[in-house]
Coordinates of C-alpha atoms in Angstrom, one line a residue:
N1 CA 107.4 80.2 77.8
P2 CA 110.4 79.9 75.4
A3 CA 108.0 80.0 72.4
G4 CA 106.5 83.4 73.6
L5 CA 103.1 82.0 74.8
E6 CA 101.7 83.7 77.8
Q7 CA 99.2 82.4 80.3
I8 CA 98.1 84.5 83.5
T9 CA 97.9 81.9 86.1
A10 CA 97.0 84.1 89.2
F11 CA 96.4 87.5 90.5
P12 CA 98.1 87.4 93.9
V13 CA 97.2 89.7 96.6
A14 CA 98.8 91.0 99.7
G15 CA 100.4 88.1 101.8
A16 CA 100.8 86.0 98.8
V17 CA 104.0 83.9 98.4
L18 CA 105.5 83.9 94.9
G19 CA 108.4 81.9 93.5
L20 CA 107.1 78.5 94.7
D21 CA 107.3 77.2 91.1
A22 CA 111.2 77.0 91.6
I23 CA 111.1 74.6 94.7
E24 CA 111.3 71.5 92.4
T25 CA 114.0 72.4 90.0
G26 CA 115.4 75.5 91.4
T27 CA 114.4 77.5 88.3
H28 CA 111.4 79.9 88.2
T29 CA 109.1 79.0 85.3
S30 CA 106.9 82.2 85.7
D31 CA 107.3 85.9 86.1
A32 CA 105.4 88.2 88.2
I33 CA 104.3 91.7 87.1
A34 CA 103.0 94.2 89.6
L35 CA 99.6 95.8 88.6
E36 CA 99.9 98.5 91.4
D37 CA 102.7 99.7 93.7
S38 CA 103.7 96.8 95.8
L39 CA 106.1 95.9 98.7
V40 CA 108.0 92.7 98.2
C41 CA 110.0 90.9 100.8
I42 CA 112.7 88.6 99.4
L43 CA 113.3 85.5 101.6
P44 CA 115.9 83.0 100.2
F45 CA 114.6 79.4 100.0
C46 CA 117.4 78.0 102.2
E47 CA 116.5 80.6 104.9
L48 CA 112.9 79.8 104.8
L49 CA 113.7 76.0 105.2
R50 CA 116.0 76.7 108.1
N51 CA 113.1 78.7 109.8
C52 CA 110.7 75.9 109.1
R53 CA 113.0 73.4 110.7
Q54 CA 113.3 75.4 113.8
D55 CA 109.8 76.6 114.1
F56 CA 106.7 74.2 113.8
I57 CA 104.3 77.2 113.3
A58 CA 106.4 78.6 110.5
A59 CA 106.5 75.2 108.8
E60 CA 102.8 74.8 109.2
Q61 CA 102.2 78.1 107.7
F62 CA 104.5 77.4 104.8
N63 CA 102.6 74.2 104.1
R64 CA 99.3 76.1 104.1
L65 CA 100.7 78.6 101.5
I66 CA 101.8 75.8 99.3
S67 CA 98.4 74.1 99.7
H68 CA 96.7 77.5 98.9
D69 CA 98.7 77.7 95.8
I70 CA 97.7 74.2 94.6
N71 CA 94.0 74.7 95.3
E72 CA 94.1 78.0 93.3
S73 CA 95.7 76.1 90.5
R74 CA 93.1 73.3 90.8
D75 CA 90.3 75.9 90.9
L76 CA 91.6 77.5 87.6
L77 CA 91.8 74.1 85.9
M78 CA 88.4 73.3 86.9
A79 CA 87.0 76.7 85.7
L80 CA 88.9 76.3 82.4
G81 CA 87.9 72.7 81.8
C82 CA 84.3 72.5 83.2
M83 CA 82.6 76.0 83.4
T84 CA 80.8 78.0 80.9
T85 CA 82.0 81.6 80.1
E86 CA 79.4 83.2 82.6
E87 CA 80.4 80.7 85.4
R88 CA 84.1 81.5 84.9
V89 CA 83.6 85.2 85.1
A90 CA 81.3 84.9 88.0
H91 CA 83.7 82.4 89.8
F92 CA 86.6 84.9 89.2
L93 CA 84.6 87.9 90.7
I94 CA 83.6 85.8 93.6
G95 CA 87.3 84.9 94.1
I96 CA 88.3 88.5 94.1
S97 CA 85.4 89.3 96.5
E98 CA 86.6 86.7 98.9
R99 CA 90.3 87.9 98.7
M100 CA 89.1 91.5 99.3
T101 CA 87.2 90.4 102.4
A102 CA 90.2 88.5 103.7
N103 CA 92.3 91.6 103.4
G104 CA 89.8 93.8 105.2
Y105 CA 88.2 95.5 102.2
S106 CA 84.6 95.5 100.9
P107 CA 83.6 92.3 99.3
C108 CA 81.1 94.0 97.0
E109 CA 82.9 97.2 95.7
F110 CA 86.5 97.2 94.3
I111 CA 88.5 98.4 91.6
L112 CA 89.7 95.6 89.1
K113 CA 93.5 96.1 88.9
M114 CA 93.8 94.0 85.7
T115 CA 92.5 94.8 82.1
R116 CA 89.7 93.0 80.5
Q117 CA 92.5 91.4 78.4
D118 CA 94.3 90.1 81.4
I119 CA 91.0 88.6 82.7
A120 CA 90.4 87.0 79.3
N121 CA 93.8 85.5 79.2
H122 CA 93.5 84.2 82.7
L123 CA 90.1 82.6 81.9
G124 CA 90.9 81.2 78.6
M125 CA 88.7 83.5 76.6
K126 CA 88.6 86.4 74.1
V127 CA 88.5 89.9 75.4
E128 CA 85.2 90.4 73.6
T129 CA 83.8 87.4 75.4
V130 CA 84.7 88.9 78.7
C131 CA 83.0 92.2 77.8
R132 CA 79.9 90.4 76.7
V133 CA 79.6 88.4 80.0
F134 CA 80.2 91.6 82.1
A135 CA 77.4 93.2 80.0
R136 CA 75.0 90.2 80.7
L137 CA 75.9 90.2 84.4
Q138 CA 75.2 93.9 84.5
A139 CA 71.9 93.5 82.6
A140 CA 70.8 90.7 85.1
A141 CA 71.5 93.3 87.8
L142 CA 74.3 91.1 89.4
V143 CA 77.0 93.6 89.0
R144 CA 77.6 97.2 88.0
V145 CA 80.7 97.9 86.1
H146 CA 82.2 101.2 85.1
R147 CA 85.7 100.9 83.5
R148 CA 87.6 99.2 86.3
Q149 CA 85.2 100.1 89.2
L150 CA 83.1 97.0 89.9
Q151 CA 80.1 96.6 92.3
I152 CA 78.5 93.3 93.1
C153 CA 74.8 93.9 93.5
D154 CA 73.6 90.4 94.3
I155 CA 76.5 88.3 95.6
D156 CA 74.1 85.3 96.4
E157 CA 73.0 85.3 92.8
L158 CA 76.5 85.7 91.5
R159 CA 77.6 82.7 93.7
K160 CA 74.9 80.6 92.1
V161 CA 76.1 81.6 88.6
S162 CA 79.6 80.8 89.6
C163 CA 78.8 77.3 90.6
D164 CA 80.2 78.0 94.2

């Protein structure tokens, strides 16, 4: 923001739509930073609206994408306001697992593209807290972590911790 404060609000994956924050005012209030090589398709909003007017299926899909964005924001607010640190990290890992599955990857083994500091910023914690929670989840045999390589060892128990 203008005061220099930074909050990571999401970690979008393939197929995500960015820039919805500008629909209301015409001004983007957030930035996107790629954590790995990425392909981007720029679609002017007026062109998107024209497609939605002409194609009901496109309009329906666009509304789904907006709804998804709203639901992700609500989930983050719930995590920040109502969950313990363990619940937040577990919820975060379950979310990544579900996105990996949706994109055809393993739900239990993946590389975290973001740093521990990024995770801490996103979940409203200190980086030391994130590291301690990872260590506790590993000691409980729920996950195995080596640098950015993460393996979920017991997804059902991790779900229980995450309040899902």
